[in-house]
Amino acid sequence: MSEICRFIHAEKANYAITLLCRVMKTARSTYYAWVAGREARAARRQADEALAHEITVIHLASRRNHGVPRVTAELRRQGWPVNHKRVARVMRARHRREQPAHAAAV
């Protein structure tokens, strides 16, 4: 749906929004809700960038041993209001993974 809204946004200088929405079979309210949410998405992206930096610092300080639960606990100790799902999403997006435990010699 966001692709359609991006298209409408790009073409609104050339055509009426009502016409674009009708052709794309999208409600005008959907487009306007998407426009209203742009600021919120930008703010979240910016906050995630700051959080990603802190996660990287914690992750490297632990010699890449801490996973999501420990990184989340450390962030909370530092005063960041985060939950494990957000930390996992940011770590996954930045490819931050803990080092696997060494296998015992057999």
N, CA, C and O atoms as a Tinker XYZ file with bonds, in Angstrom:
   424  protein
     1  N      0.825000   -1.193000    0.000000    73     2
     2  CA     0.000000    0.000000    0.000000    64     1     3
     3  C      0.865000    1.252000    0.000000    63     2     4     5
     4  O      0.498000    2.259000   -0.606000    81     3
     5  N      2.010000    1.198000    0.673000    73     3     6
     6  CA     2.848000    2.396000    0.706000    64     5     7
     7  C      3.411000    2.723000   -0.678000    63     6     8     9
     8  O      3.682000    3.886000   -0.976000    81     7
     9  N      3.589000    1.701000   -1.528000    73     7    10
    10  CA     4.062000    1.961000   -2.883000    64     9    11
    11  C      3.038000    2.782000   -3.658000    63    10    12    13
    12  O      3.393000    3.695000   -4.403000    81    11
    13  N      1.770000    2.447000   -3.473000    73    11    14
    14  CA     0.696000    3.188000   -4.134000    64    13    15
    15  C      0.673000    4.616000   -3.616000    63    14    16    17
    16  O      0.546000    5.564000   -4.392000    81    15
    17  N      0.795000    4.766000   -2.315000    73    15    18
    18  CA     0.771000    6.112000   -1.726000    64    17    19
    19  C      1.971000    6.928000   -2.168000    63    18    20    21
    20  O      1.846000    8.129000   -2.408000    81    19
    21  N      3.134000    6.295000   -2.278000    73    19    22
    22  CA     4.316000    7.003000   -2.777000    64    21    23
    23  C      4.103000    7.466000   -4.217000    63    22    24    25
    24  O      4.500000    8.570000   -4.590000    81    23
    25  N      3.469000    6.603000   -5.026000    73    23    26
    26  CA     3.182000    6.968000   -6.404000    64    25    27
    27  C      2.229000    8.163000   -6.450000    63    26    28    29
    28  O      2.456000    9.116000   -7.196000    81    27
    29  N      1.168000    8.106000   -5.653000    73    27    30
    30  CA     0.203000    9.212000   -5.614000    64    29    31
    31  C      0.902000   10.490000   -5.189000    63    30    32    33
    32  O      0.667000   11.551000   -5.768000    81    31
    33  N      1.748000   10.400000   -4.193000    73    31    34
    34  CA     2.471000   11.569000   -3.686000    64    33    35
    35  C      3.378000   12.164000   -4.766000    63    34    36    37
    36  O      3.497000   13.384000   -4.883000    81    35
    37  N      4.009000   11.302000   -5.544000    73    35    38
    38  CA     4.904000   11.773000   -6.597000    64    37    39
    39  C      4.137000   12.424000   -7.749000    63    38    40    41
    40  O      4.634000   13.357000   -8.381000    81    39
    41  N      2.939000   11.936000   -8.018000    73    39    42
    42  CA     2.167000   12.419000   -9.157000    64    41    43
    43  C      1.137000   13.494000   -8.814000    63    42    44    45
    44  O      0.434000   13.981000   -9.698000    81    43
    45  N      1.045000   13.866000   -7.545000    73    43    46
    46  CA    -0.002000   14.818000   -7.160000    64    45    47
    47  C      0.192000   16.202000   -7.771000    63    46    48    49
    48  O     -0.758000   16.982000   -7.829000    81    47
    49  N      1.388000   16.521000   -8.223000    73    47    50
    50  CA     1.617000   17.810000   -8.884000    64    49    51
    51  C      1.007000   17.824000  -10.286000    63    50    52    53
    52  O      0.655000   18.883000  -10.806000    81    51
    53  N      0.885000   16.646000  -10.889000    73    51    54
    54  CA     0.369000   16.550000  -12.255000    64    53    55
    55  C     -1.125000   16.246000  -12.327000    63    54    56    57
    56  O     -1.796000   16.658000  -13.274000    81    55
    57  N     -1.647000   15.531000  -11.337000    73    55    58
    58  CA    -3.044000   15.102000  -11.352000    64    57    59
    59  C     -3.681000   15.360000   -9.993000    63    58    60    61
    60  O     -2.990000   15.522000   -8.988000    81    59
    61  N     -4.989000   15.397000   -9.980000    73    59    62
    62  CA    -5.715000   15.582000   -8.724000    64    61    63
    63  C     -5.597000   14.315000   -7.875000    63    62    64    65
    64  O     -5.604000   13.201000   -8.399000    81    63
    65  N     -5.491000   14.498000   -6.586000    73    63    66
    66  CA    -5.376000   13.360000   -5.675000    64    65    67
    67  C     -6.609000   12.473000   -5.768000    63    66    68    69
    68  O     -6.505000   11.248000   -5.705000    81    67
    69  N     -7.775000   13.092000   -5.919000    73    67    70
    70  CA    -9.009000   12.320000   -6.047000    64    69    71
    71  C     -8.939000   11.384000   -7.252000    63    70    72    73
    72  O     -9.300000   10.211000   -7.156000    81    71
    73  N     -8.476000   11.902000   -8.376000    73    71    74
    74  CA    -8.362000   11.101000   -9.589000    64    73    75
    75  C     -7.337000    9.978000   -9.406000    63    74    76    77
    76  O     -7.596000    8.834000   -9.777000    81    75
    77  N     -6.184000   10.303000   -8.839000    73    75    78
    78  CA    -5.143000    9.287000   -8.620000    64    77    79
    79  C     -5.637000    8.178000   -7.709000    63    78    80    81
    80  O     -5.381000    7.000000   -7.961000    81    79
    81  N     -6.339000    8.548000   -6.657000    73    79    82
    82  CA    -6.856000    7.538000   -5.729000    64    81    83
    83  C     -7.895000    6.654000   -6.407000    63    82    84    85
    84  O     -7.929000    5.445000   -6.179000    81    83
    85  N     -8.732000    7.247000   -7.230000    73    83    86
    86  CA    -9.750000    6.477000   -7.930000    64    85    87
    87  C     -9.095000    5.493000   -8.902000    63    86    88    89
    88  O     -9.472000    4.322000   -8.955000    81    87
    89  N     -8.115000    5.970000   -9.668000    73    87    90
    90  CA    -7.430000    5.111000  -10.638000    64    89    91
    91  C     -6.672000    3.985000   -9.933000    63    90    92    93
    92  O     -6.661000    2.850000  -10.409000    81    91
    93  N     -6.050000    4.292000   -8.820000    73    91    94
    94  CA    -5.268000    3.295000   -8.082000    64    93    95
    95  C     -6.129000    2.442000   -7.145000    63    94    96    97
    96  O     -5.627000    1.549000   -6.464000    81    95
    97  N     -7.438000    2.735000   -7.122000    73    95    98
    98  CA    -8.396000    1.996000   -6.277000    64    97    99
    99  C     -7.977000    2.025000   -4.808000    63    98   100   101
   100  O     -7.918000    1.000000   -4.128000    81    99
   101  N     -7.693000    3.230000   -4.356000    73    99   102
   102  CA    -7.281000    3.465000   -2.978000    64   101   103
   103  C     -8.148000    4.577000   -2.401000    63   102   104   105
   104  O     -8.444000    5.560000   -3.080000    81   103
   105  N     -8.546000    4.417000   -1.162000    73   103   106
   106  CA    -9.339000    5.459000   -0.507000    64   105   107
   107  C     -8.465000    6.685000   -0.261000    63   106   108   109
   108  O     -7.283000    6.563000    0.061000    81   107
   109  N     -9.051000    7.852000   -0.414000    73   107   110
   110  CA    -8.301000    9.078000   -0.139000    64   109   111
   111  C     -7.838000    9.099000    1.308000    63   110   112   113
   112  O     -6.753000    9.595000    1.609000    81   111
   113  N     -8.651000    8.567000    2.197000    73   111   114
   114  CA    -8.273000    8.558000    3.611000    64   113   115
   115  C     -7.006000    7.737000    3.840000    63   114   116   117
   116  O     -6.209000    8.048000    4.725000    81   115
   117  N     -6.827000    6.700000    3.047000    73   115   118
   118  CA    -5.605000    5.893000    3.147000    64   117   119
   119  C     -4.390000    6.734000    2.777000    63   118   120   121
   120  O     -3.374000    6.709000    3.471000    81   119
   121  N     -4.500000    7.473000    1.692000    73   119   122
   122  CA    -3.392000    8.330000    1.269000    64   121   123
   123  C     -3.094000    9.382000    2.331000    63   122   124   125
   124  O     -1.936000    9.585000    2.696000    81   123
   125  N     -4.134000   10.053000    2.830000    73   123   126
   126  CA    -3.908000   11.116000    3.809000    64   125   127
   127  C     -3.377000   10.560000    5.134000    63   126   128   129
   128  O     -2.604000   11.233000    5.816000    81   127
   129  N     -3.777000    9.355000    5.503000    73   127   130
   130  CA    -3.215000    8.723000    6.706000    64   129   131
   131  C     -1.735000    8.420000    6.497000    63   130   132   133
   132  O     -0.930000    8.569000    7.416000    81   131
   133  N     -1.383000    7.995000    5.289000    73   131   134
   134  CA     0.013000    7.723000    4.970000    64   133   135
   135  C      0.839000    9.008000    5.051000    63   134   136   137
   136  O      1.946000    9.004000    5.588000    81   135
   137  N      0.303000   10.099000    4.521000    73   135   138
   138  CA     1.000000   11.388000    4.568000    64   137   139
   139  C      1.198000   11.827000    6.012000    63   138   140   141
   140  O      2.276000   12.304000    6.369000    81   139
   141  N      0.175000   11.674000    6.847000    73   139   142
   142  CA     0.269000   12.072000    8.252000    64   141   143
   143  C      1.298000   11.234000    9.010000    63   142   144   145
   144  O      1.929000   11.720000    9.949000    81   143
   145  N      1.463000    9.995000    8.607000    73   143   146
   146  CA     2.403000    9.114000    9.295000    64   145   147
   147  C      3.841000    9.271000    8.867000    63   146   148   149
   148  O      4.729000    8.664000    9.466000    81   147
   149  N      4.096000   10.066000    7.848000    73   147   150
   150  CA     5.471000   10.242000    7.370000    64   149   151
   151  C      6.384000   10.825000    8.443000    63   150   152   153
   152  O      7.520000   10.377000    8.598000    81   151
   153  N      5.903000   11.809000    9.177000    73   151   154
   154  CA     6.719000   12.419000   10.237000    64   153   155
   155  C      7.019000   11.410000   11.329000    63   154   156   157
   156  O      8.137000   11.349000   11.840000    81   155
   157  N      6.012000   10.614000   11.687000    73   155   158
   158  CA     6.208000    9.612000   12.732000    64   157   159
   159  C      7.226000    8.567000   12.288000    63   158   160   161
   160  O      8.067000    8.147000   13.082000    81   159
   161  N      7.157000    8.145000   11.030000    73   159   162
   162  CA     8.124000    7.163000   10.527000    64   161   163
   163  C      9.532000    7.745000   10.506000    63   162   164   165
   164  O     10.496000    7.047000   10.821000    81   163
   165  N      9.657000    9.007000   10.141000    73   163   166
   166  CA    10.974000    9.654000   10.119000    64   165   167
   167  C     11.543000    9.768000   11.536000    63   166   168   169
   168  O     12.735000    9.547000   11.750000    81   167
   169  N     10.692000   10.111000   12.492000    73   167   170
   170  CA    11.146000   10.225000   13.881000    64   169   171
   171  C     11.578000    8.865000   14.419000    63   170   172   173
   172  O     12.578000    8.762000   15.130000    81   171
   173  N     10.822000    7.824000   14.079000    73   171   174
   174  CA    11.177000    6.480000   14.528000    64   173   175
   175  C     12.500000    6.048000   13.914000    63   174   176   177
   176  O     13.333000    5.453000   14.597000    81   175
   177  N     12.704000    6.341000   12.627000    73   175   178
   178  CA    13.949000    5.993000   11.964000    64   177   179
   179  C     15.128000    6.676000   12.647000    63   178   180   181
   180  O     16.177000    6.065000   12.849000    81   179
   181  N     14.950000    7.945000   12.999000    73   179   182
   182  CA    16.021000    8.702000   13.654000    64   181   183
   183  C     16.304000    8.127000   15.046000    63   182   184   185
   184  O     17.463000    7.989000   15.436000    81   183
   185  N     15.248000    7.794000   15.790000    73   183   186
   186  CA    15.429000    7.206000   17.120000    64   185   187
   187  C     16.101000    5.837000   17.015000    63   186   188   189
   188  O     16.924000    5.483000   17.858000    81   187
   189  N     15.755000    5.077000   15.992000    73   187   190
   190  CA    16.376000    3.766000   15.803000    64   189   191
   191  C     17.859000    3.897000   15.474000    63   190   192   193
   192  O     18.656000    3.046000   15.866000    81   191
   193  N     18.232000    4.949000   14.762000    73   191   194
   194  CA    19.649000    5.177000   14.458000    64   193   195
   195  C     20.434000    5.436000   15.746000    63   194   196   197
   196  O     21.523000    4.893000   15.934000    81   195
   197  N     19.874000    6.271000   16.633000    73   195   198
   198  CA    20.540000    6.546000   17.915000    64   197   199
   199  C     20.624000    5.274000   18.748000    63   198   200   201
   200  O     21.645000    4.999000   19.378000    81   199
   201  N     19.534000    4.498000   18.746000    73   199   202
   202  CA    19.518000    3.244000   19.491000    64   201   203
   203  C     20.524000    2.258000   18.902000    63   202   204   205
   204  O     21.197000    1.543000   19.644000    81   203
   205  N     20.631000    2.216000   17.587000    73   203   206
   206  CA    21.574000    1.303000   16.943000    64   205   207
   207  C     23.010000    1.626000   17.349000    63   206   208   209
   208  O     23.830000    0.726000   17.523000    81   207
   209  N     23.306000    2.910000   17.497000    73   207   210
   210  CA    24.648000    3.292000   17.937000    64   209   211
   211  C     24.916000    2.762000   19.347000    63   210   212   213
   212  O     25.974000    2.190000   19.608000    81   211
   213  N     23.962000    2.952000   20.246000    73   211   214
   214  CA    24.132000    2.464000   21.628000    64   213   215
   215  C     24.242000    0.942000   21.654000    63   214   216   217
   216  O     25.043000    0.390000   22.410000    81   215
   217  N     23.449000    0.268000   20.840000    73   215   218
   218  CA    23.510000   -1.195000   20.781000    64   217   219
   219  C     24.884000   -1.638000   20.302000    63   218   220   221
   220  O     25.449000   -2.594000   20.832000    81   219
   221  N     25.420000   -0.955000   19.310000    73   219   222
   222  CA    26.747000   -1.298000   18.797000    64   221   223
   223  C     27.813000   -1.124000   19.869000    63   222   224   225
   224  O     28.704000   -1.961000   20.007000    81   223
   225  N     27.720000   -0.042000   20.623000    73   223   226
   226  CA    28.686000    0.197000   21.708000    64   225   227
   227  C     28.615000   -0.928000   22.737000    63   226   228   229
   228  O     29.647000   -1.465000   23.141000    81   227
   229  N     27.416000   -1.285000   23.159000    73   227   230
   230  CA    27.238000   -2.354000   24.153000    64   229   231
   231  C     27.699000   -3.687000   23.578000    63   230   232   233
   232  O     28.373000   -4.469000   24.250000    81   231
   233  N     27.329000   -3.932000   22.333000    73   231   234
   234  CA    27.664000   -5.200000   21.689000    64   233   235
   235  C     29.181000   -5.375000   21.568000    63   234   236   237
   236  O     29.706000   -6.456000   21.836000    81   235
   237  N     29.874000   -4.321000   21.169000    73   235   238
   238  CA    31.325000   -4.406000   21.038000    64   237   239
   239  C     32.017000   -4.474000   22.404000    63   238   240   241
   240  O     33.030000   -5.157000   22.554000    81   239
   241  N     31.467000   -3.764000   23.399000    73   239   242
   242  CA    32.049000   -3.806000   24.746000    64   241   243
   243  C     31.951000   -5.210000   25.344000    63   242   244   245
   244  O     32.777000   -5.590000   26.174000    81   243
   245  N     30.956000   -5.973000   24.929000    73   243   246
   246  CA    30.802000   -7.336000   25.432000    64   245   247
   247  C     31.574000   -8.334000   24.573000    63   246   248   249
   248  O     31.411000   -9.546000   24.715000    81   247
   249  N     32.408000   -7.817000   23.691000    73   247   250
   250  CA    33.167000   -8.642000   22.738000    64   249   251
   251  C     32.228000   -9.503000   21.896000    63   250   252   253
   252  O     32.520000  -10.656000   21.578000    81   251
   253  N     31.102000   -8.909000   21.552000    73   251   254
   254  CA    30.072000   -9.517000   20.695000    64   253   255
   255  C     29.460000  -10.775000   21.297000    63   254   256   257
   256  O     29.024000  -11.670000   20.573000    81   255
   257  N     29.430000  -10.837000   22.629000    73   255   258
   258  CA    28.854000  -11.995000   23.309000    64   257   259
   259  C     27.413000  -11.779000   23.739000    63   258   260   261
   260  O     26.666000  -12.746000   23.891000    81   259
   261  N     27.006000  -10.522000   23.941000    73   259   262
   262  CA    25.655000  -10.265000   24.426000    64   261   263
   263  C     24.648000  -10.352000   23.299000    63   262   264   265
   264  O     24.851000   -9.810000   22.213000    81   263
   265  N     23.567000  -11.040000   23.580000    73   263   266
   266  CA    22.464000  -11.117000   22.643000    64   265   267
   267  C     21.393000  -10.113000   23.033000    63   266   268   269
   268  O     21.647000   -9.180000   23.795000    81   267
   269  N     20.198000  -10.311000   22.504000    73   267   270
   270  CA    19.100000   -9.377000   22.726000    64   269   271
   271  C     18.752000   -9.199000   24.205000    63   270   272   273
   272  O     18.623000   -8.057000   24.645000    81   271
   273  N     18.592000  -10.268000   24.997000    73   271   274
   274  CA    18.200000  -10.061000   26.398000    64   273   275
   275  C     19.199000   -9.236000   27.202000    63   274   276   277
   276  O     18.803000   -8.353000   27.962000    81   275
   277  N     20.486000   -9.516000   27.040000    73   275   278
   278  CA    21.496000   -8.782000   27.810000    64   277   279
   279  C     21.657000   -7.351000   27.308000    63   278   280   281
   280  O     21.853000   -6.433000   28.105000    81   279
   281  N     21.577000   -7.155000   26.002000    73   279   282
   282  CA    21.672000   -5.799000   25.460000    64   281   283
   283  C     20.474000   -4.981000   25.940000    63   282   284   285
   284  O     20.622000   -3.814000   26.302000    81   283
   285  N     19.290000   -5.593000   25.943000    73   283   286
   286  CA    18.087000   -4.906000   26.421000    64   285   287
   287  C     18.244000   -4.518000   27.889000    63   286   288   289
   288  O     17.915000   -3.397000   28.277000    81   287
   289  N     18.742000   -5.440000   28.697000    73   287   290
   290  CA    18.932000   -5.159000   30.121000    64   289   291
   291  C     19.924000   -4.011000   30.326000    63   290   292   293
   292  O     19.708000   -3.147000   31.176000    81   291
   293  N     20.992000   -4.002000   29.561000    73   291   294
   294  CA    21.993000   -2.933000   29.685000    64   293   295
   295  C     21.418000   -1.588000   29.249000    63   294   296   297
   296  O     21.672000   -0.565000   29.885000    81   295
   297  N     20.649000   -1.591000   28.172000    73   295   298
   298  CA    20.022000   -0.342000   27.716000    64   297   299
   299  C     19.060000    0.194000   28.778000    63   298   300   301
   300  O     19.012000    1.400000   29.020000    81   299
   301  N     18.309000   -0.685000   29.402000    73   299   302
   302  CA    17.387000   -0.252000   30.464000    64   301   303
   303  C     18.154000    0.312000   31.657000    63   302   304   305
   304  O     17.719000    1.285000   32.273000    81   303
   305  N     19.301000   -0.300000   31.985000    73   303   306
   306  CA    20.126000    0.228000   33.081000    64   305   307
   307  C     20.624000    1.627000   32.756000    63   306   308   309
   308  O     20.808000    2.450000   33.652000    81   307
   309  N     20.844000    1.897000   31.465000    73   307   310
   310  CA    21.306000    3.212000   31.027000    64   309   311
   311  C     20.167000    4.211000   30.856000    63   310   312   313
   312  O     20.407000    5.379000   30.548000    81   311
   313  N     18.929000    3.758000   31.055000    73   311   314
   314  CA    17.790000    4.666000   30.990000    64   313   315
   315  C     17.037000    4.700000   29.676000    63   314   316   317
   316  O     16.164000    5.549000   29.496000    81   315
   317  N     17.345000    3.806000   28.753000    73   315   318
   318  CA    16.614000    3.746000   27.485000    64   317   319
   319  C     15.297000    2.995000   27.701000    63   318   320   321
   320  O     15.317000    1.873000   28.206000    81   319
   321  N     14.165000    3.577000   27.336000    73   319   322
   322  CA    12.877000    2.880000   27.484000    64   321   323
   323  C     12.610000    1.962000   26.280000    63   322   324   325
   324  O     11.875000    2.337000   25.366000    81   323
   325  N     13.197000    0.778000   26.281000    73   323   326
   326  CA    13.068000   -0.151000   25.160000    64   325   327
   327  C     12.574000   -1.508000   25.634000    63   326   328   329
   328  O     12.700000   -1.851000   26.809000    81   327
   329  N     12.016000   -2.269000   24.720000    73   327   330
   330  CA    11.688000   -3.661000   25.022000    64   329   331
   331  C     12.513000   -4.567000   24.119000    63   330   332   333
   332  O     13.173000   -4.105000   23.188000    81   331
   333  N     12.467000   -5.847000   24.405000    73   331   334
   334  CA    13.325000   -6.790000   23.687000    64   333   335
   335  C     12.983000   -6.891000   22.206000    63   334   336   337
   336  O     13.858000   -7.169000   21.386000    81   335
   337  N     11.710000   -6.668000   21.856000    73   335   338
   338  CA    11.322000   -6.784000   20.447000    64   337   339
   339  C     11.944000   -5.667000   19.602000    63   338   340   341
   340  O     12.380000   -5.899000   18.474000    81   339
   341  N     11.979000   -4.470000   20.155000    73   339   342
   342  CA    12.587000   -3.359000   19.413000    64   341   343
   343  C     14.093000   -3.562000   19.285000    63   342   344   345
   344  O     14.664000   -3.332000   18.220000    81   343
   345  N     14.731000   -3.991000   20.361000    73   343   346
   346  CA    16.168000   -4.247000   20.319000    64   345   347
   347  C     16.466000   -5.345000   19.293000    63   346   348   349
   348  O     17.422000   -5.236000   18.525000    81   347
   349  N     15.651000   -6.395000   19.283000    73   347   350
   350  CA    15.853000   -7.481000   18.320000    64   349   351
   351  C     15.691000   -6.978000   16.891000    63   350   352   353
   352  O     16.467000   -7.356000   16.013000    81   351
   353  N     14.694000   -6.130000   16.647000    73   351   354
   354  CA    14.471000   -5.595000   15.308000    64   353   355
   355  C     15.655000   -4.753000   14.851000    63   354   356   357
   356  O     16.115000   -4.882000   13.716000    81   355
   357  N     16.145000   -3.894000   15.735000    73   355   358
   358  CA    17.272000   -3.028000   15.374000    64   357   359
   359  C     18.544000   -3.855000   15.177000    63   358   360   361
   360  O     19.309000   -3.603000   14.247000    81   359
   361  N     18.768000   -4.828000   16.037000    73   359   362
   362  CA    19.952000   -5.671000   15.888000    64   361   363
   363  C     19.879000   -6.497000   14.603000    63   362   364   365
   364  O     20.879000   -6.667000   13.905000    81   363
   365  N     18.696000   -7.003000   14.304000    73   363   366
   366  CA    18.518000   -7.782000   13.082000    64   365   367
   367  C     18.768000   -6.908000   11.841000    63   366   368   369
   368  O     19.395000   -7.348000   10.878000    81   367
   369  N     18.275000   -5.687000   11.883000    73   367   370
   370  CA    18.461000   -4.768000   10.754000    64   369   371
   371  C     19.929000   -4.394000   10.575000    63   370   372   373
   372  O     20.366000   -4.135000    9.453000    81   371
   373  N     20.690000   -4.363000   11.657000    73   371   374
   374  CA    22.103000   -3.986000   11.603000    64   373   375
   375  C     23.026000   -5.197000   11.616000    63   374   376   377
   376  O     24.246000   -5.043000   11.681000    81   375
   377  N     22.465000   -6.390000   11.556000    73   375   378
   378  CA    23.227000   -7.639000   11.526000    64   377   379
   379  C     24.117000   -7.811000   12.749000    63   378   380   381
   380  O     25.254000   -8.270000   12.631000    81   379
   381  N     23.620000   -7.454000   13.898000    73   379   382
   382  CA    24.378000   -7.638000   15.142000    64   381   383
   383  C     23.950000   -8.965000   15.758000    63   382   384   385
   384  O     22.794000   -9.138000   16.145000    81   383
   385  N     24.876000   -9.880000   15.841000    73   383   386
   386  CA    24.586000  -11.184000   16.420000    64   385   387
   387  C     25.657000  -11.512000   17.438000    63   386   388   389
   388  O     26.810000  -11.106000   17.292000    81   387
   389  N     25.273000  -12.252000   18.476000    73   387   390
   390  CA    26.272000  -12.670000   19.449000    64   389   391
   391  C     27.132000  -13.765000   18.834000    63   390   392   393
   392  O     26.702000  -14.471000   17.921000    81   391
   393  N     28.346000  -13.896000   19.344000    73   391   394
   394  CA    29.230000  -14.941000   18.863000    64   393   395
   395  C     28.709000  -16.288000   19.353000    63   394   396   397
   396  O     28.307000  -16.389000   20.512000    81   395
   397  N     28.699000  -17.313000   18.529000    73   395   398
   398  CA    28.262000  -18.629000   18.997000    64   397   399
   399  C     29.235000  -19.182000   20.038000    63   398   400   401
   400  O     30.439000  -18.929000   19.990000    81   399
   401  N     28.685000  -19.931000   20.962000    73   399   402
   402  CA    29.532000  -20.554000   21.992000    64   401   403
   403  C     30.471000  -21.542000   21.313000    63   402   404   405
   404  O     30.114000  -22.191000   20.330000    81   403
   405  N     31.663000  -21.639000   21.853000    73   403   406
   406  CA    32.636000  -22.561000   21.263000    64   405   407
   407  C     32.192000  -23.981000   21.515000    63   406   408   409
   408  O     31.758000  -24.320000   22.616000    81   407
   409  N     32.299000  -24.799000   20.508000    73   407   410
   410  CA    31.921000  -26.204000   20.647000    64   409   411
   411  C     32.979000  -26.933000   21.463000    63   410   412   413
   412  O     34.178000  -26.716000   21.290000    81   411
   413  N     32.527000  -27.777000   22.329000    73   411   414
   414  CA    33.464000  -28.548000   23.165000    64   413   415
   415  C     34.165000  -29.596000   22.302000    63   414   416   417
   416  O     33.552000  -30.210000   21.429000    81   415
   417  N     35.441000  -29.786000   22.558000    73   415   418
   418  CA    36.208000  -30.778000   21.789000    64   417   419
   419  C     35.738000  -32.163000   22.178000    63   418   420   421
   420  O     35.558000  -32.463000   23.358000    81   419
   421  N     35.543000  -32.999000   21.182000    73   419   422
   422  CA    35.034000  -34.356000   21.444000    64   421   423
   423  C     36.146000  -35.349000   21.431000    63   422   424
   424  O     35.913000  -36.541000   21.632000    81   423
